[in-house]
GROMACS .gro file of C-alpha atoms in nm:
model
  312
    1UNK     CA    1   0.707   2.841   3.073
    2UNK     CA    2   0.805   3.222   3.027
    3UNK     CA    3   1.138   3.126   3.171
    4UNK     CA    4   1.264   2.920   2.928
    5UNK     CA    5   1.440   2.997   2.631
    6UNK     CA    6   1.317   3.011   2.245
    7UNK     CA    7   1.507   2.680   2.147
    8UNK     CA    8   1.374   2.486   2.466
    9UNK     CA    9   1.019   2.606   2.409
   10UNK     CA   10   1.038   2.457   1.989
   11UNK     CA   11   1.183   2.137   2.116
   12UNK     CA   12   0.894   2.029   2.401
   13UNK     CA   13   0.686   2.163   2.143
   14UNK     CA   14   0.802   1.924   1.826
   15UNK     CA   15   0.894   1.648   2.108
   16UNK     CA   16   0.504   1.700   2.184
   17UNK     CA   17   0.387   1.696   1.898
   18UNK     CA   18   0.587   1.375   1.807
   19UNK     CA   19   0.438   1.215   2.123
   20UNK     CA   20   0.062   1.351   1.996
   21UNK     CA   21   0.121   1.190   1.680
   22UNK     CA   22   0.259   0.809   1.781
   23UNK     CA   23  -0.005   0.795   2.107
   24UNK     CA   24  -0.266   0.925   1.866
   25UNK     CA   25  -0.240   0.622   1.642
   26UNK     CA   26  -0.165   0.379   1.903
   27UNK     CA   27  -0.480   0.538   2.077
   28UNK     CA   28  -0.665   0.446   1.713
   29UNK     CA   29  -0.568   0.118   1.663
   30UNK     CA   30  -0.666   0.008   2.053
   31UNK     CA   31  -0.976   0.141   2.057
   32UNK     CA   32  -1.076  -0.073   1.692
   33UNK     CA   33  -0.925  -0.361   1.884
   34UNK     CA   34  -1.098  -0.321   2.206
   35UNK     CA   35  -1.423  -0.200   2.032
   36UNK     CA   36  -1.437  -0.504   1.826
   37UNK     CA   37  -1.346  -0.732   2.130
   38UNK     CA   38  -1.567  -0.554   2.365
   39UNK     CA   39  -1.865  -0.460   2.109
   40UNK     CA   40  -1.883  -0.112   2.238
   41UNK     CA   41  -2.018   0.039   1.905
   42UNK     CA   42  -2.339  -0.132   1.977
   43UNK     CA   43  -2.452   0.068   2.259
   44UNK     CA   44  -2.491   0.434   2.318
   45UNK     CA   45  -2.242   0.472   2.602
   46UNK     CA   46  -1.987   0.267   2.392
   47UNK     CA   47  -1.998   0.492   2.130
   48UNK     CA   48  -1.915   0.805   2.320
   49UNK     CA   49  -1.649   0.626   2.480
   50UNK     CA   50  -1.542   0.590   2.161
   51UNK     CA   51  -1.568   0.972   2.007
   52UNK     CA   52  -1.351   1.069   2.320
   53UNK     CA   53  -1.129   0.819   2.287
   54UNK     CA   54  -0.992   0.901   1.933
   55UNK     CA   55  -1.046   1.303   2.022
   56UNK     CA   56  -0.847   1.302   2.327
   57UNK     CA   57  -0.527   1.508   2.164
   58UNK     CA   58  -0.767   1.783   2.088
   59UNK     CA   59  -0.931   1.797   2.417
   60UNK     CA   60  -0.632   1.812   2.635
   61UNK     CA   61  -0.542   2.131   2.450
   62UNK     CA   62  -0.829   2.297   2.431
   63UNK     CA   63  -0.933   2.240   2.799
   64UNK     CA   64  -0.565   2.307   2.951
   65UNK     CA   65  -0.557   2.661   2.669
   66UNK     CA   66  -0.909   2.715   2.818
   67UNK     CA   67  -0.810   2.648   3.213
   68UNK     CA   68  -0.492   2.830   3.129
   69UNK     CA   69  -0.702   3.206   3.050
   70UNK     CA   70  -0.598   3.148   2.687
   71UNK     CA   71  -0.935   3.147   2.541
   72UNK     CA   72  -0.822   3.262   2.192
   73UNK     CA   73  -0.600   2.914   2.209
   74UNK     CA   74  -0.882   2.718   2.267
   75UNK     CA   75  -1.106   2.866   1.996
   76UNK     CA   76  -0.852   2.925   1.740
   77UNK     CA   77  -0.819   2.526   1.782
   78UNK     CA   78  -1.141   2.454   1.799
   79UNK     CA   79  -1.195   2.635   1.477
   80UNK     CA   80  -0.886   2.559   1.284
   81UNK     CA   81  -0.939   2.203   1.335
   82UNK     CA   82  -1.270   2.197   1.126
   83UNK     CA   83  -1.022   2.340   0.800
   84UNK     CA   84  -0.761   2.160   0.912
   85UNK     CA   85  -0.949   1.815   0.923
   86UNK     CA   86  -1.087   1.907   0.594
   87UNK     CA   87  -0.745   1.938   0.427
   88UNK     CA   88  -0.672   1.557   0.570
   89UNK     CA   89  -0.954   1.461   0.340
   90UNK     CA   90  -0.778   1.612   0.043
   91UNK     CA   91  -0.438   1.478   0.127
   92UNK     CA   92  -0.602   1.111   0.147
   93UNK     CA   93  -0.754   1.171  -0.178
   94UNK     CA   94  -0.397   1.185  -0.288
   95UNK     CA   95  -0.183   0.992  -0.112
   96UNK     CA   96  -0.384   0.718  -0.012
   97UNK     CA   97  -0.642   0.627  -0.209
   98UNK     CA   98  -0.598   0.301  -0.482
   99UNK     CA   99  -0.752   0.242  -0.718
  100UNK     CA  100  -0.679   0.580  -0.861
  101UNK     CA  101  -1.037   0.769  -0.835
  102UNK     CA  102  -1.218   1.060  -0.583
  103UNK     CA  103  -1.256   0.984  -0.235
  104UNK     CA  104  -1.550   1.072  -0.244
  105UNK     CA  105  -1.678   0.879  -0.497
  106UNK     CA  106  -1.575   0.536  -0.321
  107UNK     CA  107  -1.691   0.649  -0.004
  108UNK     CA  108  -2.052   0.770  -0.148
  109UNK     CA  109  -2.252   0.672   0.093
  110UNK     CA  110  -2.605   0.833   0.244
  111UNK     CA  111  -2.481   0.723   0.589
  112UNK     CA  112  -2.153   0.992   0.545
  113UNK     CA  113  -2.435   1.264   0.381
  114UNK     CA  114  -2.610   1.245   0.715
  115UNK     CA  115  -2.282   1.265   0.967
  116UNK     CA  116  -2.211   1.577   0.754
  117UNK     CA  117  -2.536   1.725   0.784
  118UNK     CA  118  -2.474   1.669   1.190
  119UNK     CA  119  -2.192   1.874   1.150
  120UNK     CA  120  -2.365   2.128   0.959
  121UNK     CA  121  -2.628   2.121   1.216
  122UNK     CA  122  -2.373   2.174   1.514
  123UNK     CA  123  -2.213   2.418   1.348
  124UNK     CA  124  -2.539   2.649   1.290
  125UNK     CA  125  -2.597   2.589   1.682
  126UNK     CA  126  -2.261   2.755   1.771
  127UNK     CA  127  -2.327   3.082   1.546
  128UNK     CA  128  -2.657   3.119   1.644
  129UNK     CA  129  -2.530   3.062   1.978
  130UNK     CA  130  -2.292   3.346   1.946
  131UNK     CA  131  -2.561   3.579   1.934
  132UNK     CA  132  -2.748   3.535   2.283
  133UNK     CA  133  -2.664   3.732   2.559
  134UNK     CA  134  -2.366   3.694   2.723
  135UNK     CA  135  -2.544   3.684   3.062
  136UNK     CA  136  -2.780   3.451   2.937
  137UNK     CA  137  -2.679   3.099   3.136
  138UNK     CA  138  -2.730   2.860   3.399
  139UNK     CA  139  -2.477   2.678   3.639
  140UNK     CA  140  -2.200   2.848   3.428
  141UNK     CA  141  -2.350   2.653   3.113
  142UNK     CA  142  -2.507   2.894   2.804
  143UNK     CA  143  -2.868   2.725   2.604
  144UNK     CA  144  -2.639   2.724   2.308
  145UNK     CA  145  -2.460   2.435   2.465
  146UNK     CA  146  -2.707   2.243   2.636
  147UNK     CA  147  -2.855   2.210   2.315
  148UNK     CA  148  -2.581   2.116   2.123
  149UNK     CA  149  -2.482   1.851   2.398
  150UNK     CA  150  -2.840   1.710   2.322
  151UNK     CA  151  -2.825   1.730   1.949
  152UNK     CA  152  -2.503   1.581   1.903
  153UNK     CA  153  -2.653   1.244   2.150
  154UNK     CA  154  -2.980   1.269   1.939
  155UNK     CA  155  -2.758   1.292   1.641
  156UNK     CA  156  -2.521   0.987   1.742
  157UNK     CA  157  -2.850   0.747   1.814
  158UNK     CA  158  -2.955   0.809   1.498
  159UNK     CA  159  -2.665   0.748   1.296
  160UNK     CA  160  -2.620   0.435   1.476
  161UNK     CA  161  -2.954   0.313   1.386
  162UNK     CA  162  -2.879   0.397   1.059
  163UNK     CA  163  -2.608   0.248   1.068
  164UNK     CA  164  -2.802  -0.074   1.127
  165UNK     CA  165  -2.961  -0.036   0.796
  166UNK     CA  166  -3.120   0.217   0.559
  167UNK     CA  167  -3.419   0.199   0.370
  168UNK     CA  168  -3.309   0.288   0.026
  169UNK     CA  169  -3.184   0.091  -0.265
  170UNK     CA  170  -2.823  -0.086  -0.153
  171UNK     CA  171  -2.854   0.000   0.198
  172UNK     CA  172  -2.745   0.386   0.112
  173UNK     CA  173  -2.463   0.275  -0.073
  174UNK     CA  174  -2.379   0.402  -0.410
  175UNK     CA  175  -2.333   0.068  -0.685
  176UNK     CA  176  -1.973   0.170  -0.748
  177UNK     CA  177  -1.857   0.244  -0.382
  178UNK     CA  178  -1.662   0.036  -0.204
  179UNK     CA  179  -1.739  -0.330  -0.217
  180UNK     CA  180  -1.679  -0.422   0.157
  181UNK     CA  181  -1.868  -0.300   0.396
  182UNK     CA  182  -1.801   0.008   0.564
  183UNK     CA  183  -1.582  -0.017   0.913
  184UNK     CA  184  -1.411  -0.348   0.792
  185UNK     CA  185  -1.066  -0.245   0.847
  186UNK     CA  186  -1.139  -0.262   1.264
  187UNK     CA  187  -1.179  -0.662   1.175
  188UNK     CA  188  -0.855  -0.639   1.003
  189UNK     CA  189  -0.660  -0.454   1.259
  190UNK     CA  190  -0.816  -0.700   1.542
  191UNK     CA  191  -0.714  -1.033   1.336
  192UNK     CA  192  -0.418  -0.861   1.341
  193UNK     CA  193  -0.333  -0.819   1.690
  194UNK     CA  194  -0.483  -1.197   1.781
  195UNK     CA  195  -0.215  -1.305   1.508
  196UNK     CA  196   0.038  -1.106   1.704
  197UNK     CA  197  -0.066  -1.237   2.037
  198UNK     CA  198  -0.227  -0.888   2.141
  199UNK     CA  199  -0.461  -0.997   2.440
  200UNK     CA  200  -0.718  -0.773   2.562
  201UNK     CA  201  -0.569  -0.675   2.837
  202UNK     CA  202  -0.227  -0.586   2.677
  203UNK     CA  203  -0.468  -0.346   2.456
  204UNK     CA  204  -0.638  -0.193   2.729
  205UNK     CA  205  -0.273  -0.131   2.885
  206UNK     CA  206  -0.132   0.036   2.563
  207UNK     CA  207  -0.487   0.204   2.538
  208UNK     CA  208  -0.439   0.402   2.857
  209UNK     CA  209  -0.087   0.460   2.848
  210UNK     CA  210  -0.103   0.620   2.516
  211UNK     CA  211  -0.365   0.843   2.674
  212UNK     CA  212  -0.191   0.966   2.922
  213UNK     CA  213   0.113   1.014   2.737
  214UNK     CA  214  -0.168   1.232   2.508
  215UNK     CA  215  -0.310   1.387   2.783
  216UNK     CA  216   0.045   1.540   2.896
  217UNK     CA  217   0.174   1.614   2.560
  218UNK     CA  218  -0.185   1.841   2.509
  219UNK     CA  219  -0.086   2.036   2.758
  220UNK     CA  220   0.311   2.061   2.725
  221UNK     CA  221   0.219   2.171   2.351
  222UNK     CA  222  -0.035   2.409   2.429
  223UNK     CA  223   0.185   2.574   2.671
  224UNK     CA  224   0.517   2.581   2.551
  225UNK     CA  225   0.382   2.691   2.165
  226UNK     CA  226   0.202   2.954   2.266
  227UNK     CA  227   0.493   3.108   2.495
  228UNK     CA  228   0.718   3.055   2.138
  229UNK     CA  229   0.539   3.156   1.925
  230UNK     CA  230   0.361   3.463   2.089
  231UNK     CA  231   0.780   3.586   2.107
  232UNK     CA  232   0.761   3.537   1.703
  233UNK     CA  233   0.441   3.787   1.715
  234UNK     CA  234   0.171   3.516   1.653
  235UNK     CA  235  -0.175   3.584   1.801
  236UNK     CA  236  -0.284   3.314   1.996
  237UNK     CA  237  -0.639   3.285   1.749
  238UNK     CA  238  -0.391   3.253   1.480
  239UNK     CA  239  -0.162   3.027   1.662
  240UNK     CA  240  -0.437   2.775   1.795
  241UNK     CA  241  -0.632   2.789   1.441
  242UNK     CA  242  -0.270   2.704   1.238
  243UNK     CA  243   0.028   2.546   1.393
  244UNK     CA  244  -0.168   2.416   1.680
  245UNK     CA  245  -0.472   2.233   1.455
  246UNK     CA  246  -0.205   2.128   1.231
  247UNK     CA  247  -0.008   1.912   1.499
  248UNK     CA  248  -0.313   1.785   1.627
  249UNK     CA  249  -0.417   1.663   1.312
  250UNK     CA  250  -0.143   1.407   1.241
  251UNK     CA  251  -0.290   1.129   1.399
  252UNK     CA  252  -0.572   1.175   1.171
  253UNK     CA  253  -0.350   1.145   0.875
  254UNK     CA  254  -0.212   0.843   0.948
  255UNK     CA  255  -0.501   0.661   1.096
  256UNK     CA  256  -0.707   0.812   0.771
  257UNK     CA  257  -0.389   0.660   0.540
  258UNK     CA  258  -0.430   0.326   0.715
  259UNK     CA  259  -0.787   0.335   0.621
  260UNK     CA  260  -0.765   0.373   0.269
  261UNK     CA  261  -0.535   0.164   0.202
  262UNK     CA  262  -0.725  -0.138   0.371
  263UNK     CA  263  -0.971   0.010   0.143
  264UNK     CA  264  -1.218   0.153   0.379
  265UNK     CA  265  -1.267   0.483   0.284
  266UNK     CA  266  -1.591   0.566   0.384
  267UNK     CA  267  -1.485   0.500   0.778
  268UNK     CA  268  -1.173   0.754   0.696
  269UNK     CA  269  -1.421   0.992   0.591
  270UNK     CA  270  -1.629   0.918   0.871
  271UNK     CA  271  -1.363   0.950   1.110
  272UNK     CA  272  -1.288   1.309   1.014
  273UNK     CA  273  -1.690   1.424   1.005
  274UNK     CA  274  -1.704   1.213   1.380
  275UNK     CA  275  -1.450   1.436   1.502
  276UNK     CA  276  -1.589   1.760   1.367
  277UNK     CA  277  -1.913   1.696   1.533
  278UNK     CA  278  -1.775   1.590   1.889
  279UNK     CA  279  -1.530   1.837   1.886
  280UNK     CA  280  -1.674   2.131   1.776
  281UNK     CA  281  -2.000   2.082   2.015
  282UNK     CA  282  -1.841   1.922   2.303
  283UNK     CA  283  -1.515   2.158   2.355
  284UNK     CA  284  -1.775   2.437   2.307
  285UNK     CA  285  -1.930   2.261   2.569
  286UNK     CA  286  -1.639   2.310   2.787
  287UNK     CA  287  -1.447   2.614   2.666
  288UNK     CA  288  -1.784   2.826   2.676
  289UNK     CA  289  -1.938   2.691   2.921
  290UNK     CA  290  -1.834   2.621   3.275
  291UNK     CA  291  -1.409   2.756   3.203
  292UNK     CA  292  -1.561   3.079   3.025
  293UNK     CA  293  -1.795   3.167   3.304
  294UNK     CA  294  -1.526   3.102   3.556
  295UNK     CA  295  -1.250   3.344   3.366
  296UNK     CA  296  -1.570   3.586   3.357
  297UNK     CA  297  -1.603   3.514   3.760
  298UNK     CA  298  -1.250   3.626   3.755
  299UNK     CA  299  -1.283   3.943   3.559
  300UNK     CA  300  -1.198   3.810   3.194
  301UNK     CA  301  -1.179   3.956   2.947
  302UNK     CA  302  -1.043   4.290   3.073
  303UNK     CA  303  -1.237   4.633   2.952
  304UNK     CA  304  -1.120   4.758   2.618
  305UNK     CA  305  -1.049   4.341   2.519
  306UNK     CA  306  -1.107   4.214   2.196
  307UNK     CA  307  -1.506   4.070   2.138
  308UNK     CA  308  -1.407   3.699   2.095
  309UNK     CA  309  -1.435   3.553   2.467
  310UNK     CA  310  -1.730   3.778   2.513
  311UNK     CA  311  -1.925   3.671   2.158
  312UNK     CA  312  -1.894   3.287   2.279
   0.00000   0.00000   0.00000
């Protein structure tokens, strides 16, 4: 896109991110319909279905930044997005929660204390990760993420057991949390759409046409910001972990806002530690894995280049 000019490059890039946000929450609201129609949260292969489903904005960039020899794109995201998510908590802590008290006190729950200690977890296997050897891998794939493939599936089993059921007092739940139980706003959204005469397969239609409307506008976004704003003297770390996170994360907002206010804030907080998790270990996956071997294969990063292709 080095061709076109400055103007044309901000508007694919806000007509992208406008496309990012509406698919993203269209891509939401189908997948509670479809995974309460279809019961895919009760198996293991449903649930991944699931995690990529509702992450897809983030992995079209980060692969196509990654594909595209912009590796500093595809971390910067990778890493912005874990501040960036964060901030959404904040900003539904004031915007949408009612009654008027913390987030996190009506969405206390020992079910959210072990999703975040998965993150925590994933996150400790990426830095420690970062200190192998650089020519330590097999089939273009580093230990680092083979094991942080296997802890995030260990990781997801268990939290869906536990989800099941916990053996503490309330079933994990703190006495003054909130009083329905956790993930009832997918009930909600599904009575909605039957009231609406949403079928199943009308879902599954809008469900796959929002993701390949999110698919495109990944990649239009990734390329066309980091062609404008690289001319406004923005490193593309600084780019990916800023602007970039920040338009991926509207979806988030206002699927976390739709949450709350249906009063189910412990699945809007468990929406934004779900995504940490997947994306942080499974775009690692990707980026440092098989793409950053093959820019290696090509003779990336060039001598004298900066250590942060060459750390991951």
């Amino acid at each position: 896109m080095g061709s076109l000019s400055s103007p044309v490059l901000l508007l694919l890039f806000a007509a992208s991110a406008a496309v990012i946000w509406y698919a993203g929450i269209k891509l939401s609201d189908n997948t509670d319909v479809l995974a309460e129609r279809l019961h895919l949260g009760s198996a293991l292969g449903g649930l991944i279905l699931l995690a990529i489903a509702t992450n897809l904005p983030e992995i079209a960039i980060t692969v196509s930044a990654a594909l595209a020899g912009q590796l500093d794109v595809a971390v910067g995201n990778i890493l912005g997005g874990i501040a960036i998510q964060t901030v959404v908590l904040a900003i539904l802590d004031a915007a949408g929660v009612r009654p008027r008290a913390p987030l996190t006190r009506l969405a206390a729950s020992l079910q959210l204390v072990l999703e975040g200690a998965l993150v925590v977890v994933v996150l400790a296997v990426v830095v420690m990760g970062t200190q192998l050897s650089p020519g330590l891998h097999a089939a273009r794939l580093a230990p680092a993420s083979l094991a942080i493939a296997a802890i995030w599936l260990i990781g997801l089993m268990l939290l869906n057991r536990a989800g099941r059921g916990l053996p503490w007092r309330e079933g994990g739940d703190a006495p003054d949390s909130q009083p329905e139980p956790r993930g009832h706003s997918k009930g909600k959204k599904e009575k909605a759409a039957t009231d609406q005469g949403v079928g199943t397969g009308r879902a599954a239609l809008t469900f796959g046409a929002a993701a390949l409307a999110t698919l495109v506008a990944g990649v239009v976004i990734e390329r066309s910001g980091e062609e404008f704003f690289a001319r406004q003297g923005l490193s593309g770390v600084l780019f990916g972990a800023t602007v970039l996170a920040a338009a991926t994360s509207l979806p988030e907002i206002s699927t976390g806002l739709a949450s709350t206010k249906l009063g189910d804030y412990q699945l809007a907080v468990s929406d934004i530690f779900g995504g940490n998790a997947f994306l942080r270990g499974h775009q690692r996956v990707a980026v440092t894995g098989h793409v950053t071997m093959a820019l290696r294969n090509r003779g990336w990063p060039p001598s004298g280049a900066g250590s942060t292709a060459a750390r991951l």
